[in-house]
Amino acid sequence: MNFIFISPQFPSGYWNFCVELNASGVNVLAISDTPYDSLKYQLRTALTEYYKVENLEDYDQVMKAVAYLTLKYGKIDWLESNNEYWLEQDARLRTDFHIMTGFHTKDVQKAKYKSIMKYLYEQNHIQTAPYIIADDQETSKAFVKKVGYPVIAKPDKGMGVRQTYQINNENELEQFLNTEKKERFLLEQYVKGTVCSYDAIINSKGEAVFESGSVTSVSSIDVVNKKENVYFYVMKKLPEDLREIGRRCVRAFDVRSRFIHFEFLRLMKDQEGIGKKGELVALEANMCPKGGYSFDMLNYANSTDVFKIWANMIAHDHYREVNHYDKFFCCLIGRRNNDSYLHSHNEVLSKYRANITLSDKISGTLADQLGDQIYLAKFAEETAMKQFVQFALRGTE
């Protein structure tokens, strides 16, 4: 089996996918724009061949690389990056080279456009927040008059919380409509809820070979825009209602042979026209893993190796794991350099040395999303985890 992995060196942990593919007997080929000698040793030893391009965003360069590898090794069975940024380019390459696994160009729009996601939710009777396309001021103002403030504005096509805004009053709405109309935007009714995720690895039959879930206690918009402390965790046990709605979304989007991250809001109060307190509302469908430290968290929480499970799904279309391992709550918290905390970094490490699995300093744009200093820690009980979070994030009086 010939597998082309796009950009295996970035994000940083993605080399593990190639290592586990190689261990599963797959012929691993890779394309990226990083010099070969700068790749991790573990990655280099897992690759049959590496093709360096000058610019990974130049489709012609990447296409020539795929053509070269096809000529040398024969038909390519898989091509994947597991990265939302490259979803469209991956799909175009599969289409042009008749690689039958994964999204093709005609399929990928449901993974990129929020309006198409909304349509699929509605067609499959999955609750989602009411919305409109903000085509003009009159329509936008009529929608806001109907649902009330606040509303959420987000680009129809986009990743993460980039250019996502909470609009709280008429002045903010006017400013948004007058300055952000270069792109196609959605206006969405604000839903008061906690973000939950369904993280799964799906085989070619649309069946989950691995399932887990997380809870995010702070809004991503507030983390980036207000520089709030970061706190989210992988649950010890996946709630049945989250499992059920996650599987319904897998069927709605016809997901096959992918690592996915679907997001939902669990309502914090009854909301007319949306649902009752505690119910789940579909937020966004990500046809790739969350990335970052989420792999470590999924592994620690489930005492497993999601890279190995994914590689076994690719190579054998299944993964059999004996479910006798201990499971945990695994949380990530992030502290800001500009904030003052009651307990020092060394005090946090000392008190929770038995629980902390990783402590790391973050810089650059990733620090906006996670904080300047992050901790990963796992706990057998939720109460103990929350005590750790309170200890580490408590500010000075």
Short mmCIF file of C-alpha atoms in Angstrom, two decimals, residues 12-366:
data_model
loop_
_atom_site.label_atom_id
_atom_site.label_comp_id
_atom_site.label_asym_id
_atom_site.label_seq_id
_atom_site.Cartn_x
_atom_site.Cartn_y
_atom_site.Cartn_z
CA SER A 12 4.84 19.04 15.27
CA GLY A 13 3.31 15.75 16.46
CA TYR A 14 2.16 14.56 13.05
CA TRP A 15 5.31 12.54 12.44
CA ASN A 16 3.70 9.93 14.70
CA PHE A 17 1.13 9.17 11.98
CA CYS A 18 3.93 8.22 9.59
CA VAL A 19 5.75 6.13 12.19
CA GLU A 20 2.62 4.10 12.94
CA LEU A 21 1.77 3.72 9.24
CA ASN A 22 5.23 2.31 8.67
CA ALA A 23 4.81 -0.04 11.65
CA SER A 24 1.53 -1.24 10.09
CA GLY A 25 3.34 -2.27 6.90
CA VAL A 26 2.41 0.75 4.78
CA ASN A 27 4.85 2.24 2.26
CA VAL A 28 5.03 5.84 3.50
CA LEU A 29 5.95 8.63 1.07
CA ALA A 30 5.92 12.28 2.11
CA ILE A 31 5.84 15.73 0.53
CA SER A 32 6.63 19.01 2.26
CA ASP A 33 8.74 22.17 2.08
CA THR A 34 11.15 21.45 4.93
CA PRO A 35 14.75 20.29 4.29
CA TYR A 36 15.10 16.54 4.80
CA ASP A 37 17.92 16.88 7.35
CA SER A 38 15.72 18.99 9.63
CA LEU A 39 13.06 16.27 9.94
CA LYS A 40 12.92 14.28 13.16
CA TYR A 41 14.99 11.11 13.08
CA GLN A 42 11.92 9.01 13.87
CA LEU A 43 10.13 10.49 10.84
CA ARG A 44 13.07 9.99 8.48
CA THR A 45 13.35 6.32 9.41
CA ALA A 46 9.61 5.79 8.81
CA LEU A 47 9.65 7.23 5.27
CA THR A 48 10.43 5.29 2.11
CA GLU A 49 10.97 8.58 0.29
CA TYR A 50 10.65 12.29 0.99
CA TYR A 51 10.06 14.85 -1.75
CA LYS A 52 10.85 18.46 -0.88
CA VAL A 53 9.02 21.26 -2.69
CA GLU A 54 9.92 24.93 -2.41
CA ASN A 55 6.35 26.00 -1.67
CA LEU A 56 3.72 23.59 -0.39
CA GLU A 57 1.00 26.08 -1.40
CA ASP A 58 2.05 25.96 -5.06
CA TYR A 59 -0.25 23.30 -6.48
CA ASP A 60 1.88 22.71 -9.57
CA GLN A 61 4.92 21.86 -7.43
CA VAL A 62 2.96 19.45 -5.25
CA MET A 63 1.26 17.88 -8.29
CA LYS A 64 4.67 17.22 -9.88
CA ALA A 65 5.84 15.62 -6.64
CA VAL A 66 2.81 13.27 -6.60
CA ALA A 67 3.39 12.46 -10.28
CA TYR A 68 7.03 11.59 -9.58
CA LEU A 69 6.15 9.33 -6.64
CA THR A 70 3.40 7.65 -8.69
CA LEU A 71 5.81 6.96 -11.55
CA LYS A 72 8.41 5.53 -9.17
CA TYR A 73 6.21 3.50 -6.78
CA GLY A 74 3.04 2.81 -8.75
CA LYS A 75 -0.56 3.60 -7.93
CA ILE A 76 -1.07 5.75 -4.84
CA ASP A 77 -3.68 4.24 -2.53
CA TRP A 78 -3.94 7.09 -0.02
CA LEU A 79 -3.08 10.78 0.18
CA GLU A 80 -3.73 12.65 3.42
CA SER A 81 -2.48 15.49 5.62
CA ASN A 82 -4.96 15.21 8.55
CA ASN A 83 -4.81 19.01 8.50
CA GLU A 84 -7.78 21.31 7.87
CA TYR A 85 -5.56 23.83 6.10
CA TRP A 86 -4.78 21.36 3.30
CA LEU A 87 -8.24 19.77 2.93
CA GLU A 88 -8.99 21.37 -0.44
CA GLN A 89 -5.56 20.74 -1.90
CA ASP A 90 -5.65 17.12 -0.69
CA ALA A 91 -9.04 16.68 -2.37
CA ARG A 92 -7.82 18.20 -5.64
CA LEU A 93 -4.77 15.92 -5.69
CA ARG A 94 -6.91 12.83 -5.06
CA THR A 95 -9.25 13.87 -7.85
CA ASP A 96 -6.47 14.54 -10.36
CA PHE A 97 -4.63 11.29 -9.59
CA HIS A 98 -7.75 9.11 -9.20
CA ILE A 99 -6.97 8.24 -5.58
CA MET A 100 -10.26 6.75 -4.45
CA THR A 101 -9.85 7.07 -0.67
CA GLY A 102 -10.76 10.35 1.01
CA PHE A 103 -12.62 13.46 -0.12
CA HIS A 104 -12.56 14.48 -3.78
CA THR A 105 -13.12 18.03 -5.01
CA LYS A 106 -16.88 17.51 -5.26
CA ASP A 107 -17.03 16.31 -1.64
CA VAL A 108 -14.80 18.71 0.22
CA GLN A 109 -17.16 21.71 0.37
CA LYS A 110 -19.11 20.12 3.22
CA ALA A 111 -15.88 20.18 5.22
CA LYS A 112 -15.13 23.86 4.51
CA TYR A 113 -18.39 25.83 4.36
CA LYS A 114 -20.41 26.37 7.53
CA SER A 115 -23.58 27.04 5.51
CA ILE A 116 -23.31 23.56 3.96
CA MET A 117 -22.73 22.07 7.40
CA LYS A 118 -25.89 23.85 8.59
CA TYR A 119 -27.82 22.46 5.63
CA LEU A 120 -26.70 18.90 6.38
CA TYR A 121 -27.61 19.27 10.05
CA GLU A 122 -31.07 20.52 9.14
CA GLN A 123 -31.63 17.83 6.50
CA ASN A 124 -30.80 15.16 9.08
CA HIS A 125 -32.91 16.69 11.87
CA ILE A 126 -29.89 17.64 14.00
CA GLN A 127 -30.48 20.81 16.01
CA THR A 128 -28.25 23.77 15.15
CA ALA A 129 -28.42 27.49 15.89
CA PRO A 130 -30.65 29.54 13.54
CA TYR A 131 -28.62 31.61 11.08
CA ILE A 132 -28.68 33.66 7.90
CA ILE A 133 -26.15 34.59 5.25
CA ALA A 134 -25.37 38.26 5.92
CA ASP A 135 -25.94 39.35 2.32
CA ASP A 136 -27.25 42.82 3.06
CA GLN A 137 -27.95 45.18 5.95
CA GLU A 138 -31.74 44.94 5.76
CA THR A 139 -31.76 41.12 6.01
CA SER A 140 -29.13 41.14 8.75
CA LYS A 141 -30.97 43.70 10.86
CA ALA A 142 -34.26 41.85 10.45
CA PHE A 143 -32.61 38.62 11.66
CA VAL A 144 -31.11 40.31 14.73
CA LYS A 145 -34.47 41.93 15.52
CA LYS A 146 -36.03 38.47 15.47
CA VAL A 147 -33.46 36.58 17.60
CA GLY A 148 -32.09 39.44 19.72
CA TYR A 149 -28.58 40.32 20.83
CA PRO A 150 -25.97 39.01 21.10
CA VAL A 151 -25.38 37.29 17.75
CA ILE A 152 -22.29 35.55 16.41
CA ALA A 153 -20.74 36.55 13.08
CA LYS A 154 -18.36 34.14 11.41
CA PRO A 155 -17.00 33.65 7.87
CA ASP A 156 -18.80 30.95 5.89
CA LYS A 157 -15.43 29.53 4.95
CA GLY A 158 -12.75 29.63 7.59
CA MET A 159 -10.82 27.84 10.30
CA GLY A 160 -11.06 28.19 14.05
CA VAL A 161 -12.18 31.53 15.50
CA ARG A 162 -10.39 33.71 12.97
CA GLN A 163 -12.69 36.66 12.17
CA THR A 164 -15.38 35.33 14.51
CA TYR A 165 -17.14 38.04 16.50
CA GLN A 166 -19.75 38.37 19.19
CA ILE A 167 -21.97 41.31 18.30
CA ASN A 168 -23.72 42.79 21.33
CA ASN A 169 -25.60 45.88 20.12
CA GLU A 170 -26.71 47.92 17.12
CA ASN A 171 -23.51 49.97 16.94
CA GLU A 172 -21.37 46.82 16.77
CA LEU A 173 -23.68 45.40 14.11
CA GLU A 174 -23.37 48.55 12.00
CA GLN A 175 -19.59 48.48 12.34
CA PHE A 176 -19.46 44.82 11.35
CA LEU A 177 -21.73 45.27 8.31
CA ASN A 178 -19.70 48.26 7.12
CA THR A 179 -16.24 46.73 7.54
CA GLU A 180 -16.43 42.95 7.13
CA LYS A 181 -18.33 42.52 3.89
CA LYS A 182 -15.38 41.48 1.73
CA GLU A 183 -16.11 37.87 2.65
CA ARG A 184 -19.31 35.83 2.87
CA PHE A 185 -20.41 35.80 6.53
CA LEU A 186 -22.99 33.98 8.60
CA LEU A 187 -24.98 35.65 11.36
CA GLU A 188 -25.97 33.09 13.97
CA GLN A 189 -28.21 33.25 17.01
CA TYR A 190 -26.16 33.22 20.20
CA VAL A 191 -26.45 29.96 22.08
CA LYS A 192 -25.56 29.90 25.76
CA GLY A 193 -23.72 26.61 26.14
CA THR A 194 -20.56 24.72 26.92
CA VAL A 195 -18.54 23.45 23.96
CA CYS A 196 -18.29 19.65 23.81
CA SER A 197 -16.54 17.63 21.14
CA TYR A 198 -16.95 14.18 19.65
CA ASP A 199 -13.51 12.95 18.61
CA ALA A 200 -13.46 9.74 16.64
CA ILE A 201 -11.63 7.61 14.11
CA ILE A 202 -14.03 6.28 11.49
CA ASN A 203 -13.39 3.29 9.19
CA SER A 204 -14.43 2.84 5.55
CA LYS A 205 -17.87 1.56 6.60
CA GLY A 206 -18.64 4.71 8.59
CA GLU A 207 -18.12 2.90 11.91
CA ALA A 208 -16.19 4.35 14.82
CA VAL A 209 -13.11 2.34 15.82
CA PHE A 210 -12.27 4.92 18.50
CA GLU A 211 -14.49 7.47 20.28
CA SER A 212 -13.81 10.07 22.93
CA GLY A 213 -14.92 13.57 23.82
CA SER A 214 -13.83 16.82 25.41
CA VAL A 215 -15.33 19.83 27.21
CA THR A 216 -14.14 23.41 26.78
CA SER A 217 -15.05 25.65 29.70
CA VAL A 218 -13.94 28.97 28.18
CA SER A 219 -15.17 30.37 24.86
CA SER A 220 -12.52 30.22 22.11
CA ILE A 221 -13.51 33.76 21.13
CA ASP A 222 -12.73 34.98 24.67
CA VAL A 223 -9.46 33.02 24.78
CA VAL A 224 -8.15 34.70 21.62
CA ASN A 225 -9.77 38.15 21.86
CA LYS A 226 -9.82 38.70 25.63
CA LYS A 227 -6.73 36.61 26.46
CA GLU A 228 -8.64 34.50 28.96
CA ASN A 229 -6.96 31.56 30.70
CA VAL A 230 -7.35 28.30 28.79
CA TYR A 231 -9.03 25.26 30.32
CA PHE A 232 -10.46 22.23 28.57
CA TYR A 233 -10.43 18.51 29.23
CA VAL A 234 -11.01 15.09 27.73
CA MET A 235 -13.75 13.22 29.54
CA LYS A 236 -13.15 9.95 31.36
CA LYS A 237 -16.30 8.52 29.80
CA LEU A 238 -18.09 9.66 26.66
CA PRO A 239 -21.72 10.58 27.52
CA GLU A 240 -24.24 8.51 25.60
CA ASP A 241 -26.08 11.52 24.17
CA LEU A 242 -22.79 12.92 22.82
CA ARG A 243 -21.92 9.53 21.34
CA GLU A 244 -25.35 9.28 19.73
CA ILE A 245 -25.34 12.76 18.16
CA GLY A 246 -21.74 12.31 17.07
CA ARG A 247 -22.62 9.11 15.23
CA ARG A 248 -25.66 10.78 13.66
CA CYS A 249 -23.38 13.52 12.33
CA VAL A 250 -20.97 10.90 10.95
CA ARG A 251 -23.89 9.47 8.96
CA ALA A 252 -25.13 12.92 7.93
CA PHE A 253 -21.74 13.88 6.51
CA ASP A 254 -21.07 10.37 5.17
CA VAL A 255 -17.71 10.26 6.94
CA ARG A 256 -15.42 7.39 6.00
CA SER A 257 -11.80 6.58 6.80
CA ARG A 258 -11.11 9.79 8.74
CA PHE A 259 -10.03 11.16 12.10
CA ILE A 260 -12.71 13.74 13.01
CA HIS A 261 -13.49 16.44 15.56
CA PHE A 262 -17.18 17.46 15.73
CA GLU A 263 -18.18 20.31 18.04
CA PHE A 264 -21.46 20.83 19.89
CA LEU A 265 -22.91 23.20 22.47
CA ARG A 266 -24.53 21.74 25.58
CA LEU A 267 -27.24 24.23 26.54
CA MET A 268 -26.77 25.94 29.88
CA LYS A 269 -30.42 27.02 29.98
CA ASP A 270 -33.68 26.50 28.09
CA GLN A 271 -33.59 28.48 24.87
CA GLU A 272 -36.78 28.95 22.89
CA GLY A 273 -36.63 27.51 19.39
CA ILE A 274 -33.36 25.70 20.12
CA GLY A 275 -33.74 23.29 23.00
CA LYS A 276 -33.87 22.51 26.71
CA LYS A 277 -31.09 22.88 29.24
CA GLY A 278 -28.57 20.04 28.89
CA GLU A 279 -29.41 19.24 25.26
CA LEU A 280 -26.78 19.29 22.52
CA VAL A 281 -26.75 21.68 19.56
CA ALA A 282 -24.46 21.06 16.56
CA LEU A 283 -21.79 23.72 16.14
CA GLU A 284 -19.18 22.70 13.57
CA ALA A 285 -17.86 19.61 11.76
CA ASN A 286 -14.09 19.31 11.44
CA MET A 287 -13.04 16.53 9.07
CA CYS A 288 -9.66 16.17 10.72
CA PRO A 289 -8.32 15.85 14.28
CA LYS A 290 -8.16 18.92 16.49
CA GLY A 291 -4.37 18.78 16.51
CA GLY A 292 -2.03 20.45 18.96
CA TYR A 293 -1.92 18.71 22.34
CA SER A 294 -5.24 16.94 21.76
CA PHE A 295 -3.48 13.72 20.71
CA ASP A 296 -1.56 13.57 23.99
CA MET A 297 -4.75 14.29 25.91
CA LEU A 298 -6.74 11.60 24.09
CA ASN A 299 -3.94 9.12 24.72
CA TYR A 300 -3.56 9.95 28.42
CA ALA A 301 -7.31 9.95 29.06
CA ASN A 302 -7.93 6.65 27.29
CA SER A 303 -4.59 4.89 28.03
CA THR A 304 -4.16 4.27 24.32
CA ASP A 305 -2.36 5.44 21.17
CA VAL A 306 -4.62 7.23 18.69
CA PHE A 307 -1.82 7.35 16.09
CA LYS A 308 -1.67 3.56 16.13
CA ILE A 309 -5.46 3.24 15.97
CA TRP A 310 -5.61 5.59 12.97
CA ALA A 311 -2.79 3.73 11.18
CA ASN A 312 -4.52 0.39 11.79
CA MET A 313 -7.72 1.84 10.36
CA ILE A 314 -5.80 2.84 7.21
CA ALA A 315 -3.94 -0.45 6.85
CA HIS A 316 -6.59 -2.92 8.04
CA ASP A 317 -9.85 -0.90 8.31
CA HIS A 318 -10.29 -1.84 11.96
CA TYR A 319 -8.65 -1.73 15.34
CA ARG A 320 -9.32 -4.19 18.12
CA GLU A 321 -8.40 -2.92 21.54
CA VAL A 322 -9.13 -4.68 24.82
CA ASN A 323 -11.01 -2.13 26.94
CA HIS A 324 -9.49 -3.04 30.29
CA TYR A 325 -7.18 -0.05 30.58
CA ASP A 326 -7.77 2.63 33.19
CA LYS A 327 -9.35 5.83 31.94
CA PHE A 328 -8.90 9.35 33.24
CA PHE A 329 -9.95 12.95 32.99
CA CYS A 330 -7.11 14.72 31.15
CA CYS A 331 -7.06 18.51 31.18
CA LEU A 332 -5.03 21.24 29.57
CA ILE A 333 -4.74 24.63 31.24
CA GLY A 334 -2.86 27.66 29.97
CA ARG A 335 -1.53 30.63 31.96
CA ARG A 336 -0.64 34.08 30.61
CA ASN A 337 2.66 35.85 31.24
CA ASN A 338 0.86 39.15 31.82
CA ASP A 339 -1.43 37.73 34.52
CA SER A 340 -0.57 37.28 38.19
CA TYR A 341 -1.23 33.94 39.88
CA LEU A 342 -1.39 33.10 43.56
CA HIS A 343 0.75 29.98 43.08
CA SER A 344 4.04 30.00 41.20
CA HIS A 345 4.98 27.67 38.36
CA ASN A 346 7.24 25.68 40.71
CA GLU A 347 4.47 25.39 43.29
CA VAL A 348 2.11 23.98 40.67
CA LEU A 349 4.73 21.44 39.57
CA SER A 350 5.56 20.47 43.13
CA LYS A 351 2.00 19.99 44.38
CA TYR A 352 0.80 18.07 41.30
CA ARG A 353 3.95 16.27 40.17
CA ALA A 354 2.12 12.92 40.25
CA ASN A 355 -0.60 14.19 37.90
CA ILE A 356 1.14 16.51 35.45
CA THR A 357 2.15 14.66 32.30
CA LEU A 358 3.51 17.66 30.40
CA SER A 359 4.60 21.22 31.15
CA ASP A 360 5.56 23.41 28.23
CA LYS A 361 6.21 27.04 27.31
CA ILE A 362 4.38 28.30 24.21
CA SER A 363 5.27 31.18 21.90
CA GLY A 364 4.00 32.82 18.72
CA THR A 365 0.44 32.57 17.46
CA LEU A 366 -0.14 29.32 19.36
#
